[in-house]
């Protein structure tokens, strides 16, 4: 049935919520963004995004969506000190025992700190006349009408006063992340239990921020250095950021957590397969303390499997599906879901929840397969391996090696990693032939990193 489109509410002001608010502004008279934190104009880290201090990747898919919604914003970020570049020509990748070919693949991107990116997106979203921010308020619970079987608003609590009030709405979107209470609310309204798929990985981060010097890291804008599973559980991400900084995140899964004291942190870095992190920080100290963050498990809540769903209510972002963060998929997946919400609303109101969750299921399928496929390489990770897992894993090892010298395989690999192409496209005949040859192309531009590596 059709709904009026006077007022929509988004609960949660992180990237998923900001993307949702931007999409809803195309279809509703008013949009209210409810956020528990008091948001400032600074890039200071906030309680609601404890992971924001660490290295974050914006995949090519997310970059394109943000550029479409907010023209010229990327230029503003660059003017603020963010670093643009080609995903493989300007960013370095050490995986499966070798450096990927350093050759432009045509996938544009940007490296910037998560707080600065989120602040710029928030400024753009709140500049839209239809959108209002209600900060310092908890989304206590949606208002559910059992007679009409729909959500009609949201109860909010003022952090300062404790006062509870009700906001009426035609649509409420839960973008509260992993802490979302939607399963509990839906069960209390009589919609049954939301089933979950969990793949534990127990990954831990430790991040230091360092001064960036001209010529650092072979003139690149960053790098990912990964040990090979299952022998190694350790990774590093080095990202250039505004204010001439490097954000360097060390990570270990299966509780192989990096220390937060600088001496122990450097010793952890020495165990990586290349010495680049240690070489980069040998003549400098961290700016501020080394901070940590832990993530227990990949989790997918299957709202699409419920037989029925209340009108006037949707769930998105990490509240639906969250992935091992070392693969940098979260922001781009959330933005892709926001664009899907935009499209679903453009198509009408009938079966909105059913159509939206069908789209979300399609969107998360590929990043879920990528993240859990890598995590399942560790025998200790619990979970049901998909059919053909061993064969696909061996094929992908060869694909990684081929991507060290074949620009065609390289581009396809990062199209898949950037959520621009489905994982099966890695096995298309033209790609598979090059993979089995060990790389069918020629080395067009040798990586300086390769020359410097024994």
Coordinates of C-alpha atoms in Angstrom, one line a residue:
X1 CA 0.0 0.0 0.0
X2 CA 1.2 3.5 -0.7
X3 CA 2.4 5.7 2.2
X4 CA 2.5 9.4 2.6
X5 CA 6.0 10.8 2.2
X6 CA 5.9 13.7 4.6
X7 CA 8.6 12.7 7.2
X8 CA 11.3 10.1 7.3
X9 CA 13.6 9.4 10.3
X10 CA 17.1 7.9 10.2
X11 CA 18.5 6.6 13.4
X12 CA 22.3 6.7 13.5
X13 CA 24.5 9.4 12.0
X14 CA 27.4 7.4 10.8
X15 CA 28.1 6.7 7.1
X16 CA 25.1 4.4 6.6
X17 CA 22.8 6.9 8.2
X18 CA 24.2 9.8 6.3
X19 CA 23.8 7.9 3.0
X20 CA 20.3 6.9 3.9
X21 CA 19.4 10.6 4.8
X22 CA 20.8 11.7 1.4
X23 CA 18.7 9.1 -0.4
X24 CA 15.5 9.9 1.5
X25 CA 15.8 13.6 0.8
X26 CA 15.0 12.7 -2.9
X27 CA 11.6 11.4 -1.8
X28 CA 10.3 12.9 1.5
X29 CA 9.3 16.4 2.5
X30 CA 11.4 16.2 5.6
X31 CA 14.1 13.9 6.9
X32 CA 15.3 13.9 10.5
X33 CA 18.7 12.4 11.4
X34 CA 18.8 11.2 15.0
X35 CA 22.3 10.8 16.5
X36 CA 23.2 10.1 20.1
X37 CA 26.6 11.9 19.9
X38 CA 26.9 15.7 20.0
X39 CA 28.5 16.3 16.6
X40 CA 30.9 19.1 16.1
X41 CA 32.5 20.7 13.1
X42 CA 35.9 19.2 14.0
X43 CA 37.3 15.9 12.9
X44 CA 37.6 14.7 16.5
X45 CA 36.9 11.0 17.1
X46 CA 33.5 10.4 18.7
X47 CA 32.1 7.6 20.9
X48 CA 29.6 6.4 18.3
X49 CA 32.4 5.4 15.9
X50 CA 35.2 3.9 18.0
X51 CA 36.7 2.3 14.9
X52 CA 37.1 5.7 13.1
X53 CA 40.6 6.3 14.3
X54 CA 41.9 3.4 12.3
X55 CA 42.7 3.1 8.6
X56 CA 39.6 3.0 6.5
X57 CA 39.3 2.2 2.8
X58 CA 36.8 3.8 0.5
X59 CA 36.4 1.4 -2.4
X60 CA 35.9 2.6 -6.0
X61 CA 32.2 1.8 -5.7
X62 CA 31.8 4.0 -2.6
X63 CA 33.9 6.7 -4.2
X64 CA 31.6 6.8 -7.3
X65 CA 28.4 6.9 -5.2
X66 CA 29.7 9.8 -3.1
X67 CA 30.9 11.6 -6.2
X68 CA 27.4 11.2 -7.7
X69 CA 25.6 12.4 -4.6
X70 CA 28.0 15.2 -3.8
X71 CA 29.7 16.7 -6.9
X72 CA 33.0 18.5 -6.2
X73 CA 33.2 17.0 -2.7
X74 CA 36.2 15.0 -3.7
X75 CA 37.9 18.1 -4.9
X76 CA 37.3 19.7 -1.6
X77 CA 38.8 16.7 0.2
X78 CA 41.9 17.0 -1.9
X79 CA 42.1 20.7 -1.2
X80 CA 42.0 19.8 2.5
X81 CA 45.0 17.4 2.1
X82 CA 43.4 14.1 1.2
X83 CA 45.4 12.1 -1.5
X84 CA 43.7 11.0 -4.7
X85 CA 45.1 8.3 -7.0
X86 CA 44.7 5.2 -9.0
X87 CA 43.9 2.1 -6.9
X88 CA 47.0 0.1 -8.2
X89 CA 49.1 2.8 -9.8
X90 CA 49.4 5.0 -6.7
X91 CA 48.6 2.5 -3.9
X92 CA 50.8 -0.5 -3.2
X93 CA 49.6 -4.1 -2.5
X94 CA 51.7 -6.9 -1.0
X95 CA 49.6 -10.1 -0.9
X96 CA 50.3 -13.8 -1.2
X97 CA 54.1 -13.3 -1.1
X98 CA 54.5 -10.6 -3.8
X99 CA 53.8 -7.0 -4.7
X100 CA 50.9 -6.5 -7.1
X101 CA 51.9 -4.9 -10.4
X102 CA 52.2 -1.1 -10.0
X103 CA 50.2 -0.1 -13.0
X104 CA 47.2 2.2 -13.4
X105 CA 44.0 0.2 -13.6
X106 CA 41.6 3.0 -14.1
X107 CA 39.9 2.7 -10.7
X108 CA 40.0 6.1 -9.0
X109 CA 40.1 6.5 -5.3
X110 CA 41.1 8.7 -2.4
X111 CA 42.8 8.2 0.9
X112 CA 41.7 10.3 3.8
X113 CA 41.0 9.8 7.5
X114 CA 37.5 8.4 8.4
X115 CA 36.6 11.3 10.7
X116 CA 37.5 13.9 8.0
X117 CA 35.6 12.0 5.3
X118 CA 32.5 11.6 7.6
X119 CA 32.6 15.3 8.6
X120 CA 32.6 16.4 4.9
X121 CA 29.7 14.0 4.0
X122 CA 27.8 15.2 7.1
X123 CA 28.3 18.9 6.1
X124 CA 26.9 18.1 2.6
X125 CA 24.0 16.1 3.9
X126 CA 23.0 18.7 6.5
X127 CA 23.3 21.5 3.9
X128 CA 20.2 20.1 2.2
X129 CA 17.2 22.1 3.3
X130 CA 15.0 19.0 3.8
X131 CA 17.4 17.4 6.4
X132 CA 17.5 18.2 10.1
X133 CA 19.9 16.8 12.7
X134 CA 18.6 15.9 16.1
X135 CA 21.8 15.3 18.0
X136 CA 22.4 14.3 21.6
X137 CA 19.4 12.0 21.4
X138 CA 19.0 8.2 21.6
X139 CA 16.6 6.4 19.4
X140 CA 14.9 4.6 22.2
X141 CA 12.5 2.5 20.2
X142 CA 10.3 2.7 17.1
X143 CA 6.6 3.3 17.7
X144 CA 4.6 0.3 16.4
X145 CA 0.9 0.3 15.7
X146 CA -0.4 -3.3 16.1
X147 CA -3.7 -2.3 14.4
X148 CA -2.2 -1.2 11.1
X149 CA 1.0 -3.4 11.6
X150 CA 3.2 -0.5 10.8
X151 CA 5.8 1.7 12.4
X152 CA 4.5 5.3 12.9
X153 CA 7.4 7.1 14.6
X154 CA 10.3 6.9 17.0
X155 CA 10.6 7.5 20.7
X156 CA 13.8 9.5 21.5
X157 CA 15.5 10.3 24.8
X158 CA 17.4 13.6 25.3
X159 CA 20.8 12.8 26.7
X160 CA 21.1 16.0 28.6
X161 CA 17.7 16.0 30.3
X162 CA 16.6 12.4 30.1
X163 CA 13.2 13.5 28.7
X164 CA 11.5 11.1 26.3
X165 CA 9.5 12.4 23.4
X166 CA 7.9 10.9 20.3
X167 CA 8.5 11.9 16.7
X168 CA 5.9 10.9 14.1
X169 CA 7.2 9.5 10.8
X170 CA 6.0 7.8 7.7
X171 CA 9.3 5.8 7.5
X172 CA 12.0 5.0 10.1
X173 CA 15.3 3.6 9.0
X174 CA 17.6 1.8 11.5
X175 CA 21.2 2.6 10.7
X176 CA 22.5 2.0 14.3
X177 CA 25.2 -0.5 13.3
X178 CA 26.1 -3.7 15.1
X179 CA 24.4 -2.5 18.3
X180 CA 21.0 -2.3 16.6
X181 CA 18.1 -3.7 18.6
X182 CA 15.9 -4.3 15.5
X183 CA 15.8 -8.1 16.1
X184 CA 14.5 -7.6 19.6
X185 CA 11.9 -5.0 18.5
X186 CA 10.6 -7.2 15.6
X187 CA 10.2 -10.2 17.9
X188 CA 8.3 -8.1 20.4
X189 CA 5.9 -7.0 17.6
X190 CA 5.2 -10.6 16.6
X191 CA 7.4 -11.0 13.6
X192 CA 9.5 -13.8 14.9
X193 CA 13.2 -14.3 15.3
X194 CA 15.7 -12.9 12.9
X195 CA 18.2 -15.6 11.9
X196 CA 21.9 -14.8 11.9
X197 CA 25.0 -16.1 10.2
X198 CA 28.2 -15.6 12.2
X199 CA 31.8 -16.3 11.1
X200 CA 34.1 -15.5 14.1
X201 CA 37.5 -14.0 13.2
X202 CA 38.5 -12.2 16.5
X203 CA 40.6 -9.5 14.7
X204 CA 42.3 -6.7 16.6
X205 CA 43.8 -3.4 15.5
X206 CA 46.5 -1.1 16.8
X207 CA 46.9 2.2 15.0
X208 CA 49.5 4.9 15.2
X209 CA 49.6 8.2 13.4
X210 CA 52.9 9.5 12.1
X211 CA 54.2 12.5 10.2
X212 CA 54.4 12.0 6.4
X213 CA 57.5 13.1 4.5
X214 CA 57.9 13.7 0.8
X215 CA 59.1 10.6 -1.0
X216 CA 57.9 8.2 1.7
X217 CA 56.8 4.7 0.7
X218 CA 58.1 4.9 -2.8
X219 CA 56.1 8.0 -3.6
X220 CA 52.8 6.1 -3.1
X221 CA 49.6 7.2 -1.2
X222 CA 49.5 4.1 0.9
X223 CA 49.9 0.3 1.0
X224 CA 48.4 -2.9 2.3
X225 CA 50.9 -5.5 3.4
X226 CA 49.4 -8.9 4.2
X227 CA 50.8 -12.2 5.4
X228 CA 49.5 -15.3 3.6
X229 CA 46.8 -17.3 5.3
X230 CA 46.8 -19.7 7.1
X231 CA 50.5 -19.4 7.9
X232 CA 50.2 -15.8 8.9
X233 CA 47.5 -13.9 10.8
X234 CA 49.1 -10.5 10.5
X235 CA 48.4 -7.4 8.3
X236 CA 49.2 -3.8 8.0
X237 CA 47.4 -0.9 6.2
X238 CA 49.3 2.4 5.6
X239 CA 47.1 5.3 4.5
X240 CA 48.0 8.8 3.7
X241 CA 45.8 11.4 5.3
X242 CA 45.3 15.1 5.5
X243 CA 47.7 17.3 7.5
X244 CA 50.7 15.3 6.1
X245 CA 50.1 12.2 8.2
X246 CA 50.3 8.5 7.8
X247 CA 47.7 6.4 9.5
X248 CA 49.3 3.0 10.1
X249 CA 47.1 0.2 11.3
X250 CA 48.6 -3.2 12.4
X251 CA 46.1 -6.0 12.6
X252 CA 46.0 -9.6 13.7
X253 CA 43.2 -12.1 13.6
X254 CA 42.4 -15.1 15.7
X255 CA 43.3 -13.1 18.8
X256 CA 46.8 -12.4 17.5
X257 CA 46.4 -8.8 18.7
X258 CA 49.1 -6.2 18.1
X259 CA 50.4 -4.4 21.2
X260 CA 49.7 -0.7 21.9
X261 CA 53.1 0.3 23.3
X262 CA 55.3 1.6 20.6
X263 CA 58.2 -0.8 21.2
X264 CA 55.8 -3.8 21.1
X265 CA 54.0 -2.3 18.1
X266 CA 57.2 -2.1 16.1
X267 CA 58.2 -5.7 17.0
X268 CA 54.8 -6.8 15.7
X269 CA 55.5 -4.9 12.5
X270 CA 58.9 -6.6 12.1
X271 CA 57.0 -9.9 11.6
X272 CA 55.2 -8.7 8.5
X273 CA 56.5 -10.1 5.2
X274 CA 58.1 -6.8 4.2
X275 CA 60.0 -4.3 6.3
X276 CA 58.2 -1.2 5.0
X277 CA 56.3 -0.3 8.2
X278 CA 59.4 -0.5 10.3
X279 CA 61.4 1.4 7.8
X280 CA 58.8 4.1 7.6
X281 CA 58.7 4.8 11.3
X282 CA 62.3 4.2 12.2
X283 CA 63.1 8.0 12.4
X284 CA 59.8 9.2 13.8
X285 CA 57.5 8.8 16.8
X286 CA 53.7 8.4 16.8
X287 CA 51.6 11.5 17.1
X288 CA 49.6 10.7 20.2
X289 CA 48.9 7.3 21.7
X290 CA 48.6 4.1 19.7
X291 CA 44.9 3.1 19.9
X292 CA 43.2 -0.3 19.6
X293 CA 40.0 -1.8 18.4
X294 CA 38.6 -5.3 18.3
X295 CA 36.1 -7.0 16.1
X296 CA 34.7 -10.4 17.0
X297 CA 32.9 -11.8 13.9
X298 CA 31.4 -11.3 10.5
X299 CA 27.7 -11.2 11.1
X300 CA 24.7 -11.3 8.7
X301 CA 21.2 -10.8 10.0
X302 CA 18.7 -12.2 7.5
X303 CA 15.8 -9.8 7.5
X304 CA 15.0 -11.0 4.1
X305 CA 13.9 -14.4 5.5
X306 CA 11.2 -13.0 7.7
X307 CA 7.7 -14.0 6.4
X308 CA 6.4 -10.5 7.0
X309 CA 7.9 -7.1 7.9
X310 CA 6.2 -4.0 9.3
X311 CA 5.4 -1.2 6.9
X312 CA 7.2 2.1 7.6
X313 CA 10.4 0.5 8.8
X314 CA 13.8 -0.6 7.3
X315 CA 17.2 -1.7 8.5
X316 CA 20.5 -1.1 6.7
X317 CA 24.3 -0.9 7.0
X318 CA 26.1 -2.8 9.7
X319 CA 22.8 -3.4 11.4
X320 CA 22.1 -5.9 8.6
X321 CA 25.6 -7.2 7.7
X322 CA 29.1 -6.4 9.0
X323 CA 32.3 -7.8 7.7
X324 CA 35.8 -8.3 8.9
X325 CA 37.1 -4.7 8.7
X326 CA 40.5 -5.6 7.3
X327 CA 38.9 -5.8 3.9
X328 CA 37.7 -2.2 4.0
X329 CA 34.2 -2.9 2.7
X330 CA 31.9 -1.4 5.3
X331 CA 31.5 2.2 4.1
X332 CA 31.1 1.3 0.4
X333 CA 28.5 -1.4 1.1
X334 CA 26.5 1.1 3.3
X335 CA 26.6 3.7 0.5
X336 CA 25.6 1.1 -2.1
X337 CA 22.6 0.2 0.1
X338 CA 21.7 3.9 0.3
X339 CA 21.6 4.1 -3.4
X340 CA 19.5 1.0 -3.5
X341 CA 17.1 2.6 -1.1
X342 CA 16.9 5.6 -3.4
X343 CA 16.0 3.3 -6.3
X344 CA 13.4 1.3 -4.3
X345 CA 11.6 4.5 -3.3
X346 CA 11.7 5.8 -6.9
X347 CA 9.9 2.6 -7.9
X348 CA 7.0 3.1 -5.5
X349 CA 5.8 2.0 -2.1
X350 CA 4.3 -1.4 -2.7
X351 CA 6.3 -4.1 -0.9
X352 CA 9.0 -1.6 -0.1
X353 CA 10.6 -3.7 2.7
X354 CA 10.6 -6.9 0.6
X355 CA 12.1 -5.1 -2.4
X356 CA 14.7 -3.3 -0.3
X357 CA 15.9 -6.4 1.6
X358 CA 16.1 -8.3 -1.6
X359 CA 18.5 -5.6 -2.9
X360 CA 20.4 -5.6 0.3
X361 CA 20.8 -9.3 0.1
X362 CA 22.2 -9.0 -3.4
X363 CA 24.5 -6.2 -2.4
X364 CA 26.1 -7.9 0.6
X365 CA 26.5 -11.3 -1.1
X366 CA 29.7 -10.4 -2.9
X367 CA 31.6 -8.7 0.0
X368 CA 30.4 -11.5 2.3
X369 CA 31.8 -14.1 0.0
X370 CA 35.1 -12.1 -0.3
X371 CA 35.5 -11.6 3.5
X372 CA 34.5 -15.0 4.7
X373 CA 36.2 -16.7 1.8
X374 CA 39.5 -15.2 3.0
X375 CA 38.7 -15.8 6.7
X376 CA 37.8 -19.5 6.0
X377 CA 41.4 -20.1 4.9
X378 CA 42.2 -20.4 8.6
X379 CA 41.2 -23.9 9.8
X380 CA 40.4 -22.5 13.2
X381 CA 37.6 -20.3 11.9
X382 CA 34.3 -22.0 12.5
X383 CA 31.7 -22.1 9.8
X384 CA 30.4 -24.0 6.8
X385 CA 32.7 -23.7 3.8
X386 CA 30.9 -23.2 0.5
X387 CA 31.0 -25.9 -2.1
X388 CA 34.3 -25.9 -4.0
X389 CA 36.0 -23.8 -1.4
X390 CA 39.4 -25.6 -1.7
X391 CA 39.5 -25.4 -5.5
X392 CA 38.5 -21.7 -5.5
X393 CA 41.1 -20.9 -2.8
X394 CA 43.9 -22.5 -4.9
X395 CA 42.7 -20.7 -8.0
X396 CA 42.8 -17.3 -6.2
X397 CA 46.3 -18.0 -5.0
X398 CA 47.4 -18.3 -8.6
X399 CA 45.3 -15.2 -9.5
X400 CA 47.2 -13.2 -6.9
X401 CA 50.5 -14.3 -8.4
X402 CA 49.3 -13.5 -11.9
X403 CA 48.3 -10.0 -10.7
X404 CA 52.0 -9.3 -9.9
X405 CA 52.7 -9.0 -13.6
X406 CA 49.5 -9.1 -15.6
X407 CA 47.5 -5.8 -15.9
X408 CA 44.3 -7.5 -17.1
X409 CA 44.2 -9.9 -14.2
X410 CA 45.1 -7.0 -11.8
X411 CA 42.2 -4.8 -13.0
X412 CA 39.7 -7.6 -12.8
X413 CA 40.8 -8.6 -9.3
X414 CA 40.4 -5.0 -8.0
X415 CA 37.1 -4.6 -9.8
X416 CA 35.9 -7.6 -7.8
X417 CA 37.5 -6.3 -4.6
X418 CA 35.9 -2.9 -5.1
X419 CA 32.4 -4.5 -5.5
X420 CA 32.2 -3.4 -9.1
X421 CA 32.2 -7.0 -10.5
X422 CA 30.9 -10.3 -9.0
X423 CA 33.5 -12.8 -7.7
X424 CA 32.7 -15.4 -10.4
X425 CA 34.0 -12.9 -13.0
X426 CA 37.5 -13.7 -11.8
X427 CA 37.0 -17.1 -13.5
X428 CA 35.8 -15.8 -16.9
X429 CA 37.6 -17.6 -19.7
X430 CA 39.8 -14.7 -20.6
X431 CA 40.9 -14.2 -17.1
X432 CA 41.2 -17.9 -16.2
X433 CA 43.5 -18.4 -19.2
X434 CA 45.9 -15.7 -18.0
X435 CA 45.8 -17.0 -14.4
X436 CA 46.7 -20.5 -15.5
X437 CA 49.6 -19.1 -17.6
X438 CA 50.8 -17.3 -14.5
X439 CA 50.1 -13.9 -16.1
X440 CA 49.5 -13.4 -19.8
X441 CA 50.6 -9.8 -19.9
X442 CA 53.9 -7.9 -19.6
X443 CA 55.4 -5.9 -16.8
X444 CA 54.7 -2.4 -18.0
X445 CA 55.8 -0.4 -15.0
X446 CA 58.0 -2.0 -12.3
X447 CA 57.0 -1.1 -8.8
X448 CA 59.7 0.8 -6.9
X449 CA 58.7 -1.3 -3.9
X450 CA 59.6 -4.4 -5.9
X451 CA 63.1 -3.0 -6.6
X452 CA 63.7 -2.2 -3.0
X453 CA 62.5 -5.6 -1.8
X454 CA 65.1 -8.5 -1.6

